C-alpha cells in the first residue's frame, strides 16, 4: 500500500494571513456608495418576496433602482476622471 502525501503547501493557511492593501481599501471606499445602494435595492426586493407588491413597494423599488443607477453613474464618472487625469 502506498501512502498519499501532499506535495504542495496548504493554500488556505497562507491566504488567511493576508490583509487587504491600502489600494484595495481605497477602491472599496470609492465603491461604497454603490454597495450601499445595491443593498437598499436588495432590501426593497426582499420585502416583497412573500407578499403582493403594492404601490408603496413599487415606489420603494423604483427609487432604490434610481439610486443604484446614480451611484453607478457617479462611480463611472469619478473613475474616468481619475484615469484620464493620472494619464496626462
Coordinates of C-alpha atoms in Angstrom, one line a residue:
X1 CA 0.0 0.0 0.0
X2 CA 1.3 3.5 -0.9
X3 CA 0.8 6.5 1.2
X4 CA -0.5 9.7 -0.3
X5 CA 1.2 12.9 0.8
X6 CA 0.6 16.5 -0.3
X7 CA 3.4 17.8 -2.5
X8 CA 2.4 21.5 -2.0
X9 CA 1.8 23.7 0.9
X10 CA -1.7 24.3 2.1
X11 CA -3.4 27.0 0.1
X12 CA -5.8 28.3 2.7
X13 CA -3.2 28.6 5.5
X14 CA -1.2 31.3 3.8
X15 CA -4.2 33.1 2.3
X16 CA -5.8 33.7 5.7
X17 CA -3.0 35.8 6.9
X18 CA -3.1 38.3 4.0
X19 CA -4.6 41.7 4.8
X20 CA -6.0 44.0 2.1
X21 CA -3.6 46.6 0.8
X22 CA -4.2 50.3 1.1
X23 CA -5.1 50.5 -2.6
X24 CA -7.7 47.7 -2.2
X25 CA -9.2 49.5 0.8
X26 CA -9.3 52.8 -1.2
X27 CA -11.1 51.0 -4.1
X28 CA -13.7 49.6 -1.7
X29 CA -14.2 53.0 -0.1
X30 CA -14.6 54.5 -3.6
X31 CA -17.3 51.9 -4.4
X32 CA -19.1 52.1 -1.0
X33 CA -22.0 54.4 -2.2
X34 CA -22.8 51.9 -5.0
X35 CA -22.6 49.0 -2.5
X36 CA -25.0 50.8 -0.1
X37 CA -27.4 51.5 -3.0
X38 CA -27.3 47.8 -4.1
X39 CA -28.0 46.7 -0.5
X40 CA -31.0 49.1 -0.3
X41 CA -32.4 47.7 -3.6
X42 CA -32.0 44.2 -2.3
X43 CA -33.7 45.1 0.9
X44 CA -36.7 46.6 -1.0
X45 CA -36.9 43.5 -3.2
X46 CA -36.6 41.1 -0.3
X47 CA -39.5 42.8 1.4
X48 CA -41.8 41.9 -1.5
X49 CA -40.9 38.2 -1.8
X50 CA -43.6 36.8 0.4
X51 CA -46.4 39.3 -0.3
X52 CA -48.0 41.0 -3.2
X53 CA -46.4 44.3 -4.3
X54 CA -48.4 47.4 -3.5
X55 CA -47.9 50.9 -4.7
X56 CA -45.6 51.9 -1.9
X57 CA -43.4 48.9 -2.6
X58 CA -43.2 49.8 -6.3
X59 CA -42.1 53.3 -5.4
X60 CA -39.5 52.0 -2.9
X61 CA -38.0 49.6 -5.5
X62 CA -38.1 52.2 -8.3
X63 CA -36.3 54.8 -6.0
X64 CA -33.8 52.2 -5.0
X65 CA -33.1 51.3 -8.6
X66 CA -32.6 55.0 -9.4
X67 CA -30.1 55.3 -6.5
X68 CA -28.2 52.3 -7.9
X69 CA -28.1 53.9 -11.4
X70 CA -27.0 57.3 -10.0
X71 CA -24.3 55.6 -7.9
X72 CA -23.0 53.7 -10.9
X73 CA -23.0 56.8 -13.0
X74 CA -21.1 58.8 -10.3
X75 CA -18.6 56.0 -9.8
X76 CA -18.0 55.6 -13.6
X77 CA -17.5 59.4 -14.0
X78 CA -15.2 59.5 -11.0
X79 CA -13.0 56.6 -12.2
X80 CA -12.9 58.0 -15.7
X81 CA -11.7 61.4 -14.3
X82 CA -9.1 59.7 -12.2
X83 CA -7.8 57.6 -15.1
X84 CA -7.7 60.4 -17.6
X85 CA -6.2 62.9 -15.1
X86 CA -3.5 60.4 -14.0
X87 CA -2.5 59.5 -17.6
X88 CA -1.8 63.1 -18.6

